[in-house]
PDB file of C-alpha atoms in Angstrom:
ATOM      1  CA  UNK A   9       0.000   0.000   0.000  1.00  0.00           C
ATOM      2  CA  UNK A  10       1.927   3.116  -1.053  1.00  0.00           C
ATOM      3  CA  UNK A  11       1.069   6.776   0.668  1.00  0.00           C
ATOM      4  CA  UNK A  12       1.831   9.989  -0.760  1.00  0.00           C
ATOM      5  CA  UNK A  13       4.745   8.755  -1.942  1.00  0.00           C
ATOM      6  CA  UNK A  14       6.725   6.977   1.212  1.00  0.00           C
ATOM      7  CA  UNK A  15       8.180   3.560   0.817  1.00  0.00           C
ATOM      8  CA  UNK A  16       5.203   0.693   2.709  1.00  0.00           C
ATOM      9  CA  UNK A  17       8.340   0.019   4.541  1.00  0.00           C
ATOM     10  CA  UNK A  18       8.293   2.919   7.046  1.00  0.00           C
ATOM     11  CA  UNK A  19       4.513   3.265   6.864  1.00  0.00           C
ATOM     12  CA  UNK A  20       2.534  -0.295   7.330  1.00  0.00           C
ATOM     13  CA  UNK A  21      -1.152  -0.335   6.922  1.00  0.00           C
ATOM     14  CA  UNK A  22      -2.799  -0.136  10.281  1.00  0.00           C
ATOM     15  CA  UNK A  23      -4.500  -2.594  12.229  1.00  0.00           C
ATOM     16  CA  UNK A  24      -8.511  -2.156  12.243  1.00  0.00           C
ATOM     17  CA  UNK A  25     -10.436  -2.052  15.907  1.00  0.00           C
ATOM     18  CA  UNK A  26     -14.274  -3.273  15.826  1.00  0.00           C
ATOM     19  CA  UNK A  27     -16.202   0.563  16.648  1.00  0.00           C
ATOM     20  CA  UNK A  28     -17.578  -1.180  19.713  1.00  0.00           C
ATOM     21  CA  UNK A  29     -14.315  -1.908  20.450  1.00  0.00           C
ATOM     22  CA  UNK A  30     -12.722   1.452  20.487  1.00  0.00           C
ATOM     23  CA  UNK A  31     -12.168   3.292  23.752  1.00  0.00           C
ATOM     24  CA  UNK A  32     -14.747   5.596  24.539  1.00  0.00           C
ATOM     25  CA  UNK A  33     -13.765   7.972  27.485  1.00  0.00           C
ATOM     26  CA  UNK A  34      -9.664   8.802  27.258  1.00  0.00           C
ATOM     27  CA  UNK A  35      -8.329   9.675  29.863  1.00  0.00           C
ATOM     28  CA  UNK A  36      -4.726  10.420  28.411  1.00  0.00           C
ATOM     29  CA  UNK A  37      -3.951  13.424  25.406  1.00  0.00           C
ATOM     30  CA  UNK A  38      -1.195  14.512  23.849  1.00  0.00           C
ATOM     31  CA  UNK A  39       1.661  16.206  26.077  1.00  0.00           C
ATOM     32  CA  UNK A  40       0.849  13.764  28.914  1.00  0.00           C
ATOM     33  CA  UNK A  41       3.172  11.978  31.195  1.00  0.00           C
ATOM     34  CA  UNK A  42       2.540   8.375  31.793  1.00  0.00           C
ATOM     35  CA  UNK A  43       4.430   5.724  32.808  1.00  0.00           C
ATOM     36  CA  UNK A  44       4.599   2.258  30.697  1.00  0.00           C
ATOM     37  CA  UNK A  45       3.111  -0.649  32.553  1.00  0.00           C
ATOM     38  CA  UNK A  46       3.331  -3.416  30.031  1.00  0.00           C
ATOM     39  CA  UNK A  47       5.773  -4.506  27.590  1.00  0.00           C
ATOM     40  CA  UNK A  48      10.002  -3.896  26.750  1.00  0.00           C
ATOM     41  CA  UNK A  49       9.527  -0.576  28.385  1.00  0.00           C
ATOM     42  CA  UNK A  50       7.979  -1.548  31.577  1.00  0.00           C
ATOM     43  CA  UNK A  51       8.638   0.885  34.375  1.00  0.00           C
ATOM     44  CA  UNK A  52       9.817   3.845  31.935  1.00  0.00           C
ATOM     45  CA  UNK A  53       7.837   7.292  32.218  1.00  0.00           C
ATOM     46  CA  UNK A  54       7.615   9.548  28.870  1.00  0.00           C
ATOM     47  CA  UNK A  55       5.516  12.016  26.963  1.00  0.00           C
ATOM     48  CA  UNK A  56       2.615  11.151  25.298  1.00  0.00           C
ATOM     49  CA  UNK A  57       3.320  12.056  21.351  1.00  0.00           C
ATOM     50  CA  UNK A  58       0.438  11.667  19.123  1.00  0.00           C
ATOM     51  CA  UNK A  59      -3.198   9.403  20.290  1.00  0.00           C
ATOM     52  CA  UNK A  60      -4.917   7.327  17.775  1.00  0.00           C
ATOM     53  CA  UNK A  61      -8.900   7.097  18.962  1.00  0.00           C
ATOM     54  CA  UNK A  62      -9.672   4.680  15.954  1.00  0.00           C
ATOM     55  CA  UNK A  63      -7.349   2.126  17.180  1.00  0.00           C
ATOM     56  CA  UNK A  64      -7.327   2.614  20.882  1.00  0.00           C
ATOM     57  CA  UNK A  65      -2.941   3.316  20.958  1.00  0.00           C
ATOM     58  CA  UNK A  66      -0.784   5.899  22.106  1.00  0.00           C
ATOM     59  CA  UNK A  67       2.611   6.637  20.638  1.00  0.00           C
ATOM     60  CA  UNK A  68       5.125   7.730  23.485  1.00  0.00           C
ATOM     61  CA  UNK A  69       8.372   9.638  23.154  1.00  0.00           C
ATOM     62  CA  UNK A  70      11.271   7.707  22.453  1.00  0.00           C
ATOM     63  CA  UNK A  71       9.665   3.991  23.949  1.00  0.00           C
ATOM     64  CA  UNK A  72       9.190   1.174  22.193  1.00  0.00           C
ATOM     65  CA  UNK A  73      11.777   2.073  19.334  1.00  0.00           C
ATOM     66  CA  UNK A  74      12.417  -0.275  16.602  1.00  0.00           C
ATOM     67  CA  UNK A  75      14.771  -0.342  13.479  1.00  0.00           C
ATOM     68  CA  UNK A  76      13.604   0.018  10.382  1.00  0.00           C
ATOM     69  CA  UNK A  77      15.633  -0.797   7.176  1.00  0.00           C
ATOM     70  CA  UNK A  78      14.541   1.162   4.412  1.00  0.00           C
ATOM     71  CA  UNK A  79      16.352   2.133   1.438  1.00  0.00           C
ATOM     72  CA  UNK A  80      18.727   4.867   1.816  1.00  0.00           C
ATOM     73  CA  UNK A  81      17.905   8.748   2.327  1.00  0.00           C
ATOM     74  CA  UNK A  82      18.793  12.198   3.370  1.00  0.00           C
ATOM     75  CA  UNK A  83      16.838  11.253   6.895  1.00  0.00           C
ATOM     76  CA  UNK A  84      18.910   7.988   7.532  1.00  0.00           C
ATOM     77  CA  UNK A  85      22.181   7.825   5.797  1.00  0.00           C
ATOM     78  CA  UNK A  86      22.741   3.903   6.645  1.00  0.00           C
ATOM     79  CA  UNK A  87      19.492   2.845   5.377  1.00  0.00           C
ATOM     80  CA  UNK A  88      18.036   2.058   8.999  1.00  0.00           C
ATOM     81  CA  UNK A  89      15.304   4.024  11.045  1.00  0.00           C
ATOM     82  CA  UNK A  90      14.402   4.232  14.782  1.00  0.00           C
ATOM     83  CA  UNK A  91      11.018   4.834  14.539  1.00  0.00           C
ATOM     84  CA  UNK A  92       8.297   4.843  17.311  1.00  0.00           C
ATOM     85  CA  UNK A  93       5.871   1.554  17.721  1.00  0.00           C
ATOM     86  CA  UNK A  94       2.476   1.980  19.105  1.00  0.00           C
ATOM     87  CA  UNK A  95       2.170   0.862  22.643  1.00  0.00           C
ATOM     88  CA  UNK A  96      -2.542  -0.275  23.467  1.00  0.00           C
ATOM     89  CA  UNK A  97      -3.831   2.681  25.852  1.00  0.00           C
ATOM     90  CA  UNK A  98      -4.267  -0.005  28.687  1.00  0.00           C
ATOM     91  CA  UNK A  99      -0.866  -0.420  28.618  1.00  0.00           C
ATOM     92  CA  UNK A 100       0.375   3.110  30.373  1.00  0.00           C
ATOM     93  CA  UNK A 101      -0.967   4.968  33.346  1.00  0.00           C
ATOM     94  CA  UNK A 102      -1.393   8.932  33.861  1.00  0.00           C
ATOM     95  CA  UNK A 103       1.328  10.209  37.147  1.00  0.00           C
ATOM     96  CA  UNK A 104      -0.330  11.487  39.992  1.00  0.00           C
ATOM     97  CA  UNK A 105       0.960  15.238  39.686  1.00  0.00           C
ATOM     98  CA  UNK A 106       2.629  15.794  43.236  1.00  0.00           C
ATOM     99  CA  UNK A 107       4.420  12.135  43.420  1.00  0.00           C
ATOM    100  CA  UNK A 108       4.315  11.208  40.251  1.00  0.00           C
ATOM    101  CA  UNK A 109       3.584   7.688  40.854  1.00  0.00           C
ATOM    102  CA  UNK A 110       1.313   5.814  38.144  1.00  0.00           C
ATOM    103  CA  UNK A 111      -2.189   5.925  39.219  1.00  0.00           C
ATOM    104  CA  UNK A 112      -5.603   5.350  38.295  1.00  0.00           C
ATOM    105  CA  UNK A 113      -8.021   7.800  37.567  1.00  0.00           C
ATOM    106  CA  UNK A 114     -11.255   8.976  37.678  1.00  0.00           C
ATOM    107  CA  UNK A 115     -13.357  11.106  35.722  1.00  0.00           C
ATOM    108  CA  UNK A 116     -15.665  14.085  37.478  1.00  0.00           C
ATOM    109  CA  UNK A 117     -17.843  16.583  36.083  1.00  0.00           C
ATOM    110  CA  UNK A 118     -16.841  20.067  37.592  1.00  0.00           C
ATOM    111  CA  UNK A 119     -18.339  23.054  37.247  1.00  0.00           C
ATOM    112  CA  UNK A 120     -16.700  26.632  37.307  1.00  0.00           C
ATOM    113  CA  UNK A 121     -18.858  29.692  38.046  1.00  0.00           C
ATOM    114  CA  UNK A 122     -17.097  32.584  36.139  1.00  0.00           C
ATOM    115  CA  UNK A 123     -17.052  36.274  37.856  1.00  0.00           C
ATOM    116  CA  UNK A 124     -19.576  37.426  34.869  1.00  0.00           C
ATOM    117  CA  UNK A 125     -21.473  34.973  36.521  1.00  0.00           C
ATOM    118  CA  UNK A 126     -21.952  32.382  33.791  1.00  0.00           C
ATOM    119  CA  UNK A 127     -21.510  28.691  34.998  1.00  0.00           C
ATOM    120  CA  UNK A 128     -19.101  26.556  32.673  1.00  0.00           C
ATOM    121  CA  UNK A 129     -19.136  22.603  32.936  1.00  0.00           C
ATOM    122  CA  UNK A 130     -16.446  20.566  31.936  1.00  0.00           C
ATOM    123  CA  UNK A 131     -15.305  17.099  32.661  1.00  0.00           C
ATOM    124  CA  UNK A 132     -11.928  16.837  34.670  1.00  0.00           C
ATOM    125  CA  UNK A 133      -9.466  14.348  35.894  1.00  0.00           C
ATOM    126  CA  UNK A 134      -8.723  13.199  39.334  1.00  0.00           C
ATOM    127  CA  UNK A 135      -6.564  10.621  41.299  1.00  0.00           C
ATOM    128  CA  UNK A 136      -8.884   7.551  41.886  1.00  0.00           C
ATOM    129  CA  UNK A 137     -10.004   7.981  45.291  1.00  0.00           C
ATOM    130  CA  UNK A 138      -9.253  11.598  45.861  1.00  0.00           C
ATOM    131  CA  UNK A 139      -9.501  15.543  45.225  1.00  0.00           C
ATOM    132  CA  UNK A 140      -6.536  16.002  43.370  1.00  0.00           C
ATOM    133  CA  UNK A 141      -6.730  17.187  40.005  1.00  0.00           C
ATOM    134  CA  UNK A 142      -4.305  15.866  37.229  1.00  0.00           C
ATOM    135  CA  UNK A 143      -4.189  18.805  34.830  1.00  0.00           C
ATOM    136  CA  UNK A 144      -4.212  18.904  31.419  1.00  0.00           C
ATOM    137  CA  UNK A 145      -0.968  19.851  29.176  1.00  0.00           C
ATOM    138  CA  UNK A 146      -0.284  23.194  27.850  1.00  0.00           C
ATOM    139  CA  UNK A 147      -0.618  23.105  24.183  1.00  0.00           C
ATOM    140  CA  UNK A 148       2.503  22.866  22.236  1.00  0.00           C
ATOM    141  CA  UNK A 149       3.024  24.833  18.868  1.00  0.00           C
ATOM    142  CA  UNK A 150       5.893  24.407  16.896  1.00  0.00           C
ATOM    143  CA  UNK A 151       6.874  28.566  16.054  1.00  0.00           C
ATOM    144  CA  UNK A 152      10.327  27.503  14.391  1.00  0.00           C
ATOM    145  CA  UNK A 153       8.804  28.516  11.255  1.00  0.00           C
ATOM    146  CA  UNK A 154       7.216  32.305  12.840  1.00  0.00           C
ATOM    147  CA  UNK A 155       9.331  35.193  12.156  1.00  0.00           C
ATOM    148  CA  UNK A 156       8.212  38.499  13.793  1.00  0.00           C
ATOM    149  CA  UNK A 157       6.258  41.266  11.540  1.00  0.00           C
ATOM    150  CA  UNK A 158       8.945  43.995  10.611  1.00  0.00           C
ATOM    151  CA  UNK A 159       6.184  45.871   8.954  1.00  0.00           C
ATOM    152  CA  UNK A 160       4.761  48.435  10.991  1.00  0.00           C
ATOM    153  CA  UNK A 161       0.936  49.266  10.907  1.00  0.00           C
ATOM    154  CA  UNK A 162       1.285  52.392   8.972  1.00  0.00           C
ATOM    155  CA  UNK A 163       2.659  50.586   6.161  1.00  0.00           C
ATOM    156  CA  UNK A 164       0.110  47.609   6.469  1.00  0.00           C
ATOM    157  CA  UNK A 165      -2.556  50.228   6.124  1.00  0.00           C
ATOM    158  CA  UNK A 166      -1.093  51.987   3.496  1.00  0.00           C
ATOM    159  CA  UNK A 167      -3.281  52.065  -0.278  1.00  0.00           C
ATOM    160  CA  UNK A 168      -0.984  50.970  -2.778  1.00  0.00           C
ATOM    161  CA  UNK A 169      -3.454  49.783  -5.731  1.00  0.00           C
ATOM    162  CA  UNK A 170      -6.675  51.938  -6.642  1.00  0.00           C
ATOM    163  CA  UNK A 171      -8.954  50.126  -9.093  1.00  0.00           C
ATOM    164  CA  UNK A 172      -9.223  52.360 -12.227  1.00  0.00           C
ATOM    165  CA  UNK A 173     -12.384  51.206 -14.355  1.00  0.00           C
ATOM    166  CA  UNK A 174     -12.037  53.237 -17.213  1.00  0.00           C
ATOM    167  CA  UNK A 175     -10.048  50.448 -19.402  1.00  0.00           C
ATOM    168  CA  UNK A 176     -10.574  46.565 -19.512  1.00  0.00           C
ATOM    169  CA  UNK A 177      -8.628  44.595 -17.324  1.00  0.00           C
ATOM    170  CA  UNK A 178      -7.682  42.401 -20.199  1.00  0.00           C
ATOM    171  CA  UNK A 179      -6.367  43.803 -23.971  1.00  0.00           C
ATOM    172  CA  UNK A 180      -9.171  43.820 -25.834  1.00  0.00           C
ATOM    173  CA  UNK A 181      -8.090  41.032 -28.658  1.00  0.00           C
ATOM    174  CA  UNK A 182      -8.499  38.353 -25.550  1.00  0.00           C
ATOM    175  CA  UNK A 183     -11.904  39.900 -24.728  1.00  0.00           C
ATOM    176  CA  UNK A 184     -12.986  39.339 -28.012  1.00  0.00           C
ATOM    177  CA  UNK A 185     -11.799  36.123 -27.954  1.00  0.00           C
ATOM    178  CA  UNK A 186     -13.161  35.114 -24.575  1.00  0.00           C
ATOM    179  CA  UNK A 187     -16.558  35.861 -25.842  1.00  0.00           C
ATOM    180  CA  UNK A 188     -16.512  34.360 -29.442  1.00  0.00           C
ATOM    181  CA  UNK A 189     -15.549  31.364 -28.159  1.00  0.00           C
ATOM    182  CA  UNK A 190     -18.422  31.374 -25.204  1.00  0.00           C
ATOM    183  CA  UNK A 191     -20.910  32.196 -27.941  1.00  0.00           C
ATOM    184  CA  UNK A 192     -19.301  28.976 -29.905  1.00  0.00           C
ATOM    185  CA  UNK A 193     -19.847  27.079 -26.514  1.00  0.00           C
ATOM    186  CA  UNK A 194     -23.318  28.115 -26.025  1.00  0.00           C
ATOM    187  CA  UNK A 195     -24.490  27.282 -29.680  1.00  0.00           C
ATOM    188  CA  UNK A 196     -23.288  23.832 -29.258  1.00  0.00           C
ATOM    189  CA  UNK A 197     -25.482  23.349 -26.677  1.00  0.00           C
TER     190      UNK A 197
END
């Protein structure tokens, strides 16, 4: 099965999950610590990279590496990759946030009454048993590509093109024969 291009080698075709299957209420996203409680990476801790809903795994930061030979390439010289396996969501717990011991968790509906007065619900996570709130991970953007604005306002807001009707947009020879060749088009209808 080829993708956009990249060689079935690094990219296999993934496994399907039954819908009734599939996990319904995560309690892991992206940016989270867990800790690994199954498999060659047992008793590691790392950062939750990417989450895959459909197929109930989690891809983890540097666990569960494996080498890939694929043919050679700017991105691996000797012809062999380190790439990231998927690791099943049951198989890695969420830290509790002061000891960061794996632990289970439960899921609570909390409501937040805002000084405008408007009540906001939102579902939360907490160590099983307890009030402690894990929080949620601060979004990560990647701004290596943002460069600040060296423009200043003025010059943003400046008019530098004025329409001027008073002659076509086009020479007049391509009008002409824009609209011979709709009439053409519209007799052969």
């Amino acid at each position: 099965m080829q993708r956009a291009g990249v060689s079935t080698r690094i990219l296999t075709k993934p496994q399907w999950v039954n819908p009734k299957d599939r996990i319904k209420n995560w309690n892991v996203v992206t940016g989270d610590k867990v800790a690994i409680i199954a498999g060659k990476d047992k008793d590691t801790i790392g950062e939750i990279k990417s989450v895959n809903r459909k197929l109930n795994i989690v891809y983890v930061e540097g666990k569960k590496l494996a080498k890939k030979h694929v043919p050679k390439q700017p991105g691996a010289p000797e012809g062999i990759m380190r790439i990231e396996l998927p690791i099943h969501y049951s198989n890695v717990m969420l830290l509790h946030p002061d000891t960061q011991i794996p632990t289970r968790v439960d899921r609570r509906r909390v409501e937040t009454t805002l000084e405008d007065g408007r009540v906001v619900r939102r579902w939360a996570r907490f160590v099983h048993g307890t009030d402690v709130e894990i929080p949620k991970p601060e979004r990560k953007y990647d701004d290596r590509g943002v460069e600040q604005f060296t423009t200043s306002a003025e010059a943003a807001s400046e008019v530098t093109f004025a329409n001027d009707f008073s002659e076509a947009p086009f020479p007049s020879e391509v009008l002409k024969e824009l609209r011979s060749r709709d009439k053409i088009a519209r007799s052969s209808i």
